[in-house]
mmCIF file of C-alpha atoms and ligand atoms in Angstrom:
data_model
loop_
_atom_site.group_PDB
_atom_site.id
_atom_site.type_symbol
_atom_site.label_atom_id
_atom_site.label_comp_id
_atom_site.label_asym_id
_atom_site.label_seq_id
_atom_site.Cartn_x
_atom_site.Cartn_y
_atom_site.Cartn_z
ATOM 1 C CA UNK F 1 0.457 -0.399 0.027
ATOM 2 C CA UNK F 2 1.724 3.877 -1.217
ATOM 3 C CA UNK F 3 0.915 5.436 1.605
ATOM 4 C CA UNK F 4 1.957 8.541 -0.679
ATOM 5 C CA UNK F 5 -0.991 7.582 -3.023
ATOM 6 C CA UNK F 6 -3.097 7.148 -0.238
ATOM 7 C CA UNK F 7 -2.369 11.791 1.117
ATOM 8 C CA UNK F 8 -2.602 11.415 -3.330
ATOM 9 C CA UNK F 9 -5.930 10.920 -3.287
ATOM 10 C CA UNK F 10 -7.194 11.808 0.035
ATOM 11 C CA UNK F 11 -5.808 15.691 -1.209
ATOM 12 C CA UNK F 12 -8.123 15.400 -3.793
ATOM 13 C CA UNK F 13 -11.465 14.256 -3.049
ATOM 14 C CA UNK F 14 -10.577 16.976 -0.206
ATOM 15 C CA UNK F 15 -10.404 19.202 -2.219
ATOM 16 C CA UNK F 16 -13.729 18.505 -5.318
ATOM 17 C CA UNK F 17 -17.134 18.606 -3.791
ATOM 18 C CA UNK F 18 -19.434 15.708 -5.807
ATOM 19 C CA UNK F 19 -18.502 13.073 -4.827
ATOM 20 C CA UNK F 20 -19.906 9.292 -5.414
ATOM 21 C CA UNK F 21 -19.335 5.782 -3.970
ATOM 22 C CA UNK F 22 -18.945 2.730 -5.216
ATOM 23 C CA UNK F 23 -18.641 -0.357 -3.261
ATOM 24 C CA UNK F 24 -18.984 -3.977 -3.579
ATOM 25 C CA UNK F 25 -18.566 -7.386 -1.197
ATOM 26 C CA UNK F 26 -14.788 -6.448 -0.530
ATOM 27 C CA UNK F 27 -16.044 -3.654 1.878
ATOM 28 C CA UNK F 28 -18.181 -6.370 4.244
ATOM 29 C CA UNK F 29 -15.675 -8.720 4.317
ATOM 30 C CA UNK F 30 -14.003 -7.456 7.462
ATOM 31 C CA UNK F 31 -17.493 -7.312 8.625
ATOM 32 C CA UNK F 32 -17.282 -11.836 8.038
ATOM 33 C CA UNK F 33 -19.780 -11.608 5.804
ATOM 34 C CA UNK F 34 -18.084 -13.392 2.728
ATOM 35 C CA UNK F 35 -17.593 -12.477 -0.628
ATOM 36 C CA UNK F 36 -18.637 -13.811 -3.648
ATOM 37 C CA UNK F 37 -15.144 -13.914 -5.611
ATOM 38 C CA UNK F 38 -12.193 -14.384 -4.604
ATOM 39 C CA UNK F 39 -10.726 -16.957 -1.648
ATOM 40 C CA UNK F 40 -12.936 -17.596 0.789
ATOM 41 C CA UNK F 41 -15.733 -16.165 -1.833
ATOM 42 C CA UNK F 42 -19.780 -17.908 -1.775
ATOM 43 C CA UNK F 43 -18.833 -18.783 -5.600
ATOM 44 C CA UNK F 44 -16.571 -20.831 -4.858
ATOM 45 C CA UNK F 45 -18.641 -23.653 -3.115
ATOM 46 C CA UNK F 46 -21.818 -22.175 -4.772
ATOM 47 C CA UNK F 47 -21.851 -22.055 -8.286
ATOM 48 C CA UNK F 48 -24.398 -18.735 -9.392
ATOM 49 C CA UNK F 49 -25.555 -19.977 -12.026
ATOM 50 C CA UNK F 50 -27.253 -23.819 -9.424
ATOM 51 C CA UNK F 51 -28.218 -20.722 -6.866
ATOM 52 C CA UNK F 52 -28.466 -17.604 -8.437
ATOM 53 C CA UNK F 53 -30.441 -16.727 -11.077
ATOM 54 C CA UNK F 54 -34.578 -17.302 -11.405
ATOM 55 C CA UNK F 55 -34.163 -20.423 -13.506
ATOM 56 C CA UNK F 56 -32.198 -22.049 -10.917
ATOM 57 C CA UNK F 57 -35.186 -20.840 -8.640
ATOM 58 C CA UNK F 58 -37.989 -22.722 -11.089
ATOM 59 C CA UNK F 59 -35.619 -25.264 -10.430
ATOM 60 C CA UNK F 60 -35.227 -26.323 -6.588
ATOM 61 C CA UNK F 61 -36.587 -23.260 -5.026
ATOM 62 C CA UNK F 62 -35.803 -25.033 -1.755
ATOM 63 C CA UNK F 63 -32.248 -25.437 -2.051
ATOM 64 C CA UNK F 64 -31.918 -21.834 -3.417
ATOM 65 C CA UNK F 65 -33.642 -20.674 -0.335
ATOM 66 C CA UNK F 66 -31.496 -23.112 2.139
ATOM 67 C CA UNK F 67 -28.773 -21.002 0.665
ATOM 68 C CA UNK F 68 -30.575 -17.400 1.615
ATOM 69 C CA UNK F 69 -31.553 -18.739 4.940
ATOM 70 C CA UNK F 70 -28.328 -19.438 5.732
ATOM 71 C CA UNK F 71 -26.329 -16.370 4.520
ATOM 72 C CA UNK F 72 -29.545 -14.100 6.236
ATOM 73 C CA UNK F 73 -28.193 -16.017 9.446
ATOM 74 C CA UNK F 74 -24.998 -15.523 9.288
ATOM 75 C CA UNK F 75 -25.378 -11.994 8.124
ATOM 76 C CA UNK F 76 -28.485 -10.278 10.646
ATOM 77 C CA UNK F 77 -24.795 -11.269 13.379
ATOM 78 C CA UNK F 78 -22.730 -8.983 11.304
ATOM 79 C CA UNK F 79 -21.533 -5.129 12.274
ATOM 80 C CA UNK F 80 -20.453 -2.533 10.343
ATOM 81 C CA UNK F 81 -16.893 -1.745 10.193
ATOM 82 C CA UNK F 82 -14.617 1.363 9.578
ATOM 83 C CA UNK F 83 -15.470 1.476 6.217
ATOM 84 C CA UNK F 84 -19.142 2.033 6.412
ATOM 85 C CA UNK F 85 -18.844 3.748 9.435
ATOM 86 C CA UNK F 86 -16.773 6.575 7.356
ATOM 87 C CA UNK F 87 -19.215 6.539 4.290
ATOM 88 C CA UNK F 88 -22.031 7.415 6.845
ATOM 89 C CA UNK F 89 -20.251 10.062 8.181
ATOM 90 C CA UNK F 90 -19.589 11.161 4.651
ATOM 91 C CA UNK F 91 -23.177 10.859 3.785
ATOM 92 C CA UNK F 92 -24.727 12.470 6.943
ATOM 93 C CA UNK F 93 -22.330 15.261 6.858
ATOM 94 C CA UNK F 94 -21.275 15.806 2.567
ATOM 95 C CA UNK F 95 -25.184 16.649 0.937
ATOM 96 C CA UNK F 96 -22.943 16.013 -2.154
ATOM 97 C CA UNK F 97 -21.421 12.359 -1.839
ATOM 98 C CA UNK F 98 -23.681 9.747 -2.518
ATOM 99 C CA UNK F 99 -23.773 6.221 -1.947
ATOM 100 C CA UNK F 100 -24.504 3.643 -4.767
ATOM 101 C CA UNK F 101 -24.311 -0.090 -3.195
ATOM 102 C CA UNK F 102 -24.527 -3.107 -5.237
ATOM 103 C CA UNK F 103 -24.289 -4.812 -1.707
ATOM 104 C CA UNK F 104 -27.474 -6.830 -0.323
ATOM 105 C CA UNK F 105 -26.145 -7.092 3.556
ATOM 106 C CA UNK F 106 -27.850 -4.267 4.396
ATOM 107 C CA UNK F 107 -24.447 -2.992 6.657
ATOM 108 C CA UNK F 108 -24.387 0.257 5.118
ATOM 109 C CA UNK F 109 -27.450 1.115 6.342
ATOM 110 C CA UNK F 110 -28.243 0.419 9.261
ATOM 111 C CA UNK F 111 -24.363 2.019 9.765
ATOM 112 C CA UNK F 112 -25.969 4.722 8.277
ATOM 113 C CA UNK F 113 -28.753 4.856 11.157
ATOM 114 C CA UNK F 114 -27.469 4.369 13.834
ATOM 115 C CA UNK F 115 -25.259 7.797 12.568
ATOM 116 C CA UNK F 116 -27.766 9.725 11.756
ATOM 117 C CA UNK F 117 -31.596 7.748 12.713
ATOM 118 C CA UNK F 118 -33.658 10.910 10.752
ATOM 119 C CA UNK F 119 -31.327 11.144 8.049
ATOM 120 C CA UNK F 120 -33.626 12.015 4.959
ATOM 121 C CA UNK F 121 -34.033 9.109 1.890
ATOM 122 C CA UNK F 122 -30.938 10.682 -0.233
ATOM 123 C CA UNK F 123 -28.367 10.222 2.318
ATOM 124 C CA UNK F 124 -29.801 6.228 2.142
ATOM 125 C CA UNK F 125 -27.397 4.506 -0.474
ATOM 126 C CA UNK F 126 -28.716 3.038 -4.040
ATOM 127 C CA UNK F 127 -28.930 0.102 -3.806
ATOM 128 C CA UNK F 128 -28.126 -1.813 -6.533
ATOM 129 C CA UNK F 129 -29.195 -5.525 -6.288
ATOM 130 C CA UNK F 130 -32.041 -5.081 -3.295
ATOM 131 C CA UNK F 131 -31.539 -6.925 -0.385
ATOM 132 C CA UNK F 132 -31.463 -10.238 2.057
ATOM 133 C CA UNK F 133 -33.376 -8.950 4.464
ATOM 134 C CA UNK F 134 -36.583 -8.326 1.686
ATOM 135 C CA UNK F 135 -38.183 -11.102 0.037
ATOM 136 C CA UNK F 136 -40.877 -10.043 -2.552
ATOM 137 C CA UNK F 137 -43.562 -12.629 -4.655
ATOM 138 C CA UNK F 138 -42.190 -14.909 -7.216
ATOM 139 C CA UNK F 139 -45.829 -14.340 -10.057
ATOM 140 C CA UNK F 140 -47.357 -10.511 -8.182
ATOM 141 C CA UNK F 141 -45.983 -7.673 -6.603
ATOM 142 C CA UNK F 142 -46.111 -8.224 -3.518
ATOM 143 C CA UNK F 143 -42.973 -7.652 -0.624
ATOM 144 C CA UNK F 144 -42.709 -6.853 2.357
ATOM 145 C CA UNK F 145 -39.389 -6.445 4.806
ATOM 146 C CA UNK F 146 -39.062 -9.802 6.341
ATOM 147 C CA UNK F 147 -35.228 -11.314 8.469
ATOM 148 C CA UNK F 148 -37.304 -14.210 9.770
ATOM 149 C CA UNK F 149 -35.728 -17.769 9.575
ATOM 150 C CA UNK F 150 -37.279 -19.658 6.252
ATOM 151 C CA UNK F 151 -38.118 -22.925 6.913
ATOM 152 C CA UNK F 152 -36.187 -25.044 4.537
ATOM 153 C CA UNK F 153 -37.058 -28.141 4.875
ATOM 154 C CA UNK F 154 -39.097 -29.185 2.288
ATOM 155 C CA UNK F 155 -41.151 -27.091 -1.322
ATOM 156 C CA UNK F 156 -44.450 -27.219 1.376
ATOM 157 C CA UNK F 157 -42.703 -24.978 4.328
ATOM 158 C CA UNK F 158 -41.362 -22.064 1.973
ATOM 159 C CA UNK F 159 -43.369 -19.086 2.544
ATOM 160 C CA UNK F 160 -45.883 -17.749 0.409
ATOM 161 C CA UNK F 161 -47.934 -15.149 -1.132
ATOM 162 C CA UNK F 162 -49.735 -13.336 0.767
ATOM 163 C CA UNK F 163 -52.564 -12.003 -2.343
ATOM 164 C CA UNK F 164 -51.825 -14.785 -5.282
ATOM 165 C CA UNK F 165 -50.169 -17.729 -2.924
ATOM 166 C CA UNK F 166 -47.620 -18.278 -5.398
ATOM 167 C CA UNK F 167 -43.735 -18.587 -3.665
ATOM 168 C CA UNK F 168 -42.036 -15.784 -1.937
ATOM 169 C CA UNK F 169 -38.271 -15.528 -2.974
ATOM 170 C CA UNK F 170 -35.341 -13.065 -1.586
ATOM 171 C CA UNK F 171 -35.616 -9.562 -3.032
ATOM 172 C CA UNK F 172 -32.492 -9.339 -4.673
ATOM 173 C CA UNK F 173 -31.660 -9.339 -8.405
ATOM 174 C CA UNK F 174 -30.699 -12.261 -9.765
ATOM 175 C CA UNK F 175 -28.607 -13.056 -13.310
ATOM 176 C CA UNK F 176 -30.468 -11.990 -16.241
ATOM 177 C CA UNK F 177 -33.373 -10.226 -14.424
ATOM 178 C CA UNK F 178 -32.897 -6.513 -14.970
ATOM 179 C CA UNK F 179 -31.965 -3.926 -11.468
ATOM 180 C CA UNK F 180 -35.189 -1.785 -11.300
ATOM 181 C CA UNK F 181 -34.684 1.212 -13.678
ATOM 182 C CA UNK F 182 -35.317 4.148 -11.698
ATOM 183 C CA UNK F 183 -32.136 2.923 -9.131
ATOM 184 C CA UNK F 184 -30.837 2.429 -12.080
ATOM 185 C CA UNK F 185 -30.890 6.094 -14.095
ATOM 186 C CA UNK F 186 -30.495 6.966 -10.116
ATOM 187 C CA UNK F 187 -26.968 5.474 -10.212
ATOM 188 C CA UNK F 188 -25.771 7.048 -12.790
ATOM 189 C CA UNK F 189 -26.652 10.039 -12.646
ATOM 190 C CA UNK F 190 -25.545 10.683 -9.387
ATOM 191 C CA UNK F 191 -22.406 9.205 -11.184
ATOM 192 C CA UNK F 192 -21.974 10.904 -14.578
ATOM 193 C CA UNK F 193 -22.370 14.050 -11.600
ATOM 194 C CA UNK F 194 -18.832 13.246 -9.686
ATOM 195 C CA UNK F 195 -15.816 14.827 -9.636
ATOM 196 C CA UNK F 196 -14.756 11.959 -7.988
ATOM 197 C CA UNK F 197 -15.555 8.217 -7.347
ATOM 198 C CA UNK F 198 -14.215 6.160 -5.125
ATOM 199 C CA UNK F 199 -14.186 2.572 -6.618
ATOM 200 C CA UNK F 200 -14.376 0.084 -2.795
ATOM 201 C CA UNK F 201 -14.143 -4.106 -2.422
ATOM 202 C CA UNK F 202 -15.967 -5.294 -5.795
ATOM 203 C CA UNK F 203 -14.505 -6.834 -8.965
ATOM 204 C CA UNK F 204 -16.044 -5.136 -11.035
ATOM 205 C CA UNK F 205 -17.125 -8.201 -12.619
ATOM 206 C CA UNK F 206 -20.807 -8.024 -12.962
ATOM 207 C CA UNK F 207 -22.369 -5.765 -14.922
ATOM 208 C CA UNK F 208 -24.707 -2.419 -15.315
ATOM 209 C CA UNK F 209 -22.718 -2.082 -11.191
ATOM 210 C CA UNK F 210 -19.209 -1.837 -12.873
ATOM 211 C CA UNK F 211 -20.411 0.805 -16.248
ATOM 212 C CA UNK F 212 -21.555 2.709 -13.338
ATOM 213 C CA UNK F 213 -17.904 4.504 -12.892
ATOM 214 C CA UNK F 214 -17.525 4.577 -15.914
ATOM 215 C CA UNK F 215 -20.206 8.057 -16.876
ATOM 216 C CA UNK F 216 -17.549 9.697 -13.997
ATOM 217 C CA UNK F 217 -15.103 9.327 -16.185
ATOM 218 C CA UNK F 218 -17.028 9.926 -19.506
ATOM 219 C CA UNK F 219 -18.009 13.355 -17.495
ATOM 220 C CA UNK F 220 -14.841 13.938 -16.610
ATOM 221 C CA UNK F 221 -14.270 13.152 -13.766
ATOM 222 C CA UNK F 222 -11.636 10.740 -11.730
ATOM 223 C CA UNK F 223 -11.835 7.105 -10.694
ATOM 224 C CA UNK F 224 -10.283 6.012 -7.079
ATOM 225 C CA UNK F 225 -10.369 2.677 -6.556
ATOM 226 C CA UNK F 226 -9.888 1.160 -2.905
ATOM 227 C CA UNK F 227 -9.483 -2.625 -3.576
ATOM 228 C CA UNK F 228 -6.176 -4.982 -2.125
ATOM 229 C CA UNK F 229 -6.780 -6.750 -6.259
ATOM 230 C CA UNK F 230 -5.770 -5.874 -9.703
ATOM 231 C CA UNK F 231 -9.558 -5.628 -11.264
ATOM 232 C CA UNK F 232 -11.257 -4.406 -15.022
ATOM 233 C CA UNK F 233 -11.912 -0.578 -13.504
ATOM 234 C CA UNK F 234 -7.968 -0.624 -11.868
ATOM 235 C CA UNK F 235 -7.024 0.377 -15.774
ATOM 236 C CA UNK F 236 -8.994 4.600 -15.498
ATOM 237 C CA UNK F 237 -8.515 4.939 -11.807
ATOM 238 C CA UNK F 238 -6.230 7.846 -11.239
ATOM 239 C CA UNK F 239 -5.104 6.495 -7.950
ATOM 240 C CA UNK F 240 -5.209 2.667 -6.985
ATOM 241 C CA UNK F 241 -5.371 2.405 -3.019
ATOM 242 C CA UNK F 242 -4.348 -1.799 -2.182
ATOM 243 C CA UNK F 243 -5.201 -2.567 0.844
ATOM 244 C CA UNK F 244 -8.688 -2.859 3.537
ATOM 245 C CA UNK F 245 -11.353 -0.632 2.503
ATOM 246 C CA UNK F 246 -11.555 -0.207 6.300
ATOM 247 C CA UNK F 247 -8.969 0.746 6.762
ATOM 248 C CA UNK F 248 -8.259 3.133 3.651
ATOM 249 C CA UNK F 249 -11.704 5.122 3.636
ATOM 250 C CA UNK F 250 -11.622 6.204 7.178
ATOM 251 C CA UNK F 251 -8.933 8.236 6.120
ATOM 252 C CA UNK F 252 -9.810 8.853 2.283
ATOM 253 C CA UNK F 253 -12.799 10.568 3.525
ATOM 254 C CA UNK F 254 -13.754 13.716 4.400
HETATM 255 C C1 BJW Y 301 -11.642 -5.881 -0.450
HETATM 256 C C2 BJW Y 301 -11.582 -7.006 -0.034
HETATM 257 C C3 BJW Y 301 -11.309 -5.534 1.973
HETATM 258 C C4 BJW Y 301 -11.952 -8.213 -0.338
HETATM 259 N N1 BJW Y 301 -11.629 -4.184 1.667
HETATM 260 N N2 BJW Y 301 -11.896 -5.076 -0.920
HETATM 261 C C5 BJW Y 301 -21.869 -6.854 -19.956
HETATM 262 C C6 BJW Y 301 -20.946 -7.788 -19.816
HETATM 263 C C7 BJW Y 301 -20.816 -9.269 -19.566
HETATM 264 C C8 BJW Y 301 -22.250 -9.669 -18.791
HETATM 265 C C9 BJW Y 301 -22.960 -9.075 -18.600
HETATM 266 C C10 BJW Y 301 -22.501 -7.060 -18.993
HETATM 267 N N3 BJW Y 301 -24.276 -6.251 -18.673
HETATM 268 C C11 BJW Y 301 -24.909 -6.712 -17.508
HETATM 269 C C12 BJW Y 301 -24.825 -8.869 -17.806
HETATM 270 C C13 BJW Y 301 -24.353 -10.303 -17.151
HETATM 271 C C14 BJW Y 301 -24.834 -10.081 -16.224
HETATM 272 C C15 BJW Y 301 -23.497 -10.546 -15.648
HETATM 273 O O1 BJW Y 301 -22.435 -8.800 -15.622
HETATM 274 N N4 BJW Y 301 -22.642 -11.306 -15.451
HETATM 275 C C16 BJW Y 301 -20.828 -10.467 -15.568
HETATM 276 C C17 BJW Y 301 -20.775 -11.815 -14.085
HETATM 277 C C18 BJW Y 301 -20.925 -11.983 -17.023
HETATM 278 N N5 BJW Y 301 -25.280 -8.778 -14.991
HETATM 279 C C19 BJW Y 301 -27.133 -9.061 -15.115
HETATM 280 O O2 BJW Y 301 -27.112 -10.253 -15.199
HETATM 281 C C20 BJW Y 301 -27.335 -8.551 -14.410
HETATM 282 N N6 BJW Y 301 -28.225 -8.195 -14.965
HETATM 283 C C21 BJW Y 301 -28.755 -7.431 -16.471
HETATM 284 O O3 BJW Y 301 -27.548 -6.916 -16.658
HETATM 285 O O4 BJW Y 301 -29.498 -7.623 -16.785
HETATM 286 C C22 BJW Y 301 -30.040 -6.941 -17.889
HETATM 287 C C23 BJW Y 301 -32.140 -7.249 -18.269
HETATM 288 C C24 BJW Y 301 -32.381 -5.985 -19.045
HETATM 289 C C25 BJW Y 301 -33.630 -6.230 -19.247
HETATM 290 C C26 BJW Y 301 -34.631 -7.391 -19.147
HETATM 291 C C27 BJW Y 301 -33.590 -8.287 -18.460
HETATM 292 C C28 BJW Y 301 -32.138 -8.547 -18.529
HETATM 293 C C29 BJW Y 301 -27.970 -8.754 -12.704
HETATM 294 C C30 BJW Y 301 -26.772 -8.628 -12.166
HETATM 295 C C31 BJW Y 301 -27.145 -9.617 -10.310
HETATM 296 C C32 BJW Y 301 -25.796 -9.763 -9.692
HETATM 297 N N7 BJW Y 301 -26.571 -9.815 -8.882
HETATM 298 C C33 BJW Y 301 -25.314 -10.657 -7.316
HETATM 299 C C34 BJW Y 301 -26.473 -11.481 -6.340
HETATM 300 C C35 BJW Y 301 -26.753 -10.759 -5.417
HETATM 301 C C36 BJW Y 301 -28.155 -11.380 -4.621
HETATM 302 C C37 BJW Y 301 -26.923 -12.311 -3.551
HETATM 303 O O5 BJW Y 301 -26.355 -11.644 -2.982
HETATM 304 O O6 BJW Y 301 -27.932 -13.376 -3.231
HETATM 305 O O7 BJW Y 301 -25.491 -9.488 -7.180
HETATM 306 S S1 BJW Y 301 -24.281 -11.377 -8.128
HETATM 307 C C38 BJW Y 301 -23.133 -10.831 -6.816
HETATM 308 O O8 BJW Y 301 -22.678 -10.202 -8.249
HETATM 309 C C39 BJW Y 301 -23.422 -10.220 -6.202
HETATM 310 C C40 BJW Y 301 -22.863 -9.476 -5.856
HETATM 311 O O9 BJW Y 301 -23.676 -7.349 -5.679
HETATM 312 C C41 BJW Y 301 -21.849 -8.572 -7.790
HETATM 313 C C42 BJW Y 301 -21.060 -8.518 -7.640
HETATM 314 O O10 BJW Y 301 -19.969 -8.755 -6.880
HETATM 315 P P1 BJW Y 301 -18.387 -7.414 -6.189
HETATM 316 O O11 BJW Y 301 -19.251 -7.145 -4.578
HETATM 317 O O12 BJW Y 301 -18.148 -6.845 -6.804
HETATM 318 O O13 BJW Y 301 -18.297 -9.249 -5.074
HETATM 319 P P2 BJW Y 301 -16.855 -9.728 -5.770
HETATM 320 O O14 BJW Y 301 -17.083 -10.790 -4.381
HETATM 321 O O15 BJW Y 301 -16.743 -10.471 -6.302
HETATM 322 O O16 BJW Y 301 -15.516 -8.971 -5.793
HETATM 323 C C43 BJW Y 301 -15.213 -8.473 -3.705
HETATM 324 C C44 BJW Y 301 -13.881 -7.693 -3.872
HETATM 325 O O17 BJW Y 301 -13.489 -7.668 -3.235
HETATM 326 C C45 BJW Y 301 -12.867 -8.168 -4.815
HETATM 327 O O18 BJW Y 301 -11.708 -7.336 -5.580
HETATM 328 C C46 BJW Y 301 -12.269 -8.264 -3.719
HETATM 329 O O19 BJW Y 301 -10.258 -7.617 -4.084
HETATM 330 C C47 BJW Y 301 -12.597 -7.588 -2.968
HETATM 331 N N8 BJW Y 301 -12.591 -7.352 -1.483
HETATM 332 N N9 BJW Y 301 -11.491 -7.673 1.009
HETATM 333 C C48 BJW Y 301 -11.898 -4.519 -0.104
HETATM 334 N N10 BJW Y 301 -11.086 -5.515 3.241
HETATM 335 ZN ZN1 ZN Y 302 -48.451 -13.056 -5.014
#
């Protein structure tokens, strides 16, 4: 980790007006949440096409719910780390700082809600891939926040829609599913308006999320990456800060 790059990135961020932060699973790694790819990643033991697609849910909803129930209960015990806290502070204290997250673990919301219980909706993260703690109908528009354990013993014990009796499913975005168009448009809008986009803890492999920092670049802004490893975005970054987000974000964020 280059101390001079961190100091230069901090100086840069301190002197701009509009900041967007794009986060991925790596930001929660120091909270004990497994990432998706890489060492110890969730996809090491499960193939994504087996579990995170609408086809997988149609083929074996019990197996998919078992995996999500396991993750929901494990992640419910995790606490925000210094990276989440630094982001929450920046978003609360600077109206022109926005967070866009791919994370479904709710830890950004937790950090922000604790710091600013009456935060405005504009201060909350733009959440691209949904939430582990929201469930919705696989057929109709019914959805609700839900943290209860799901009994995945058999298909008969899975939760059903109170309105149409179809199976309820996790309220996340699976491969091949469209992201909410309003949420995505908002993310691209704040990225295009930003002077700096800080990209932290994402492998930048999954689109359209990975294209969001390019909107900042296209409008003349700068990208700073925070990640122990190189990613496809690294070549676009003015600074690639190689280290843990829980250590670097508290230093560079205003
Ligand atoms: C640390 C650290 C520390 C570790 N500090 N860092 C363009 C090109 C190619 C393909 C496509 C394309 N556009 C669309 C596609 C298809 C597909 C896609 O992107 N495929 C690629 C994989 C090839 N995209 C989609 O299908 C999307 N939908 C779509 O495009 O719809 C189009 C459509 C339009 C109209 C109608 C119908 C369709 C949907 C994508 C949904 C992604 N969903 C998931 C699962 C969510 C639910 C769940 O959790 O189960 O979202 S996949 C998974 O990946 C999850 C994550 O949000 C996402 C990104 O992962 P992330 O966050 O980057 O994590 P990792 O693990 O990959 O990386 C962690 C990083 O942290 C690493 O780099 C580490 O080094 C680092 N790290 N410790 C800082 N301490
Ligand atoms: Zn329904």
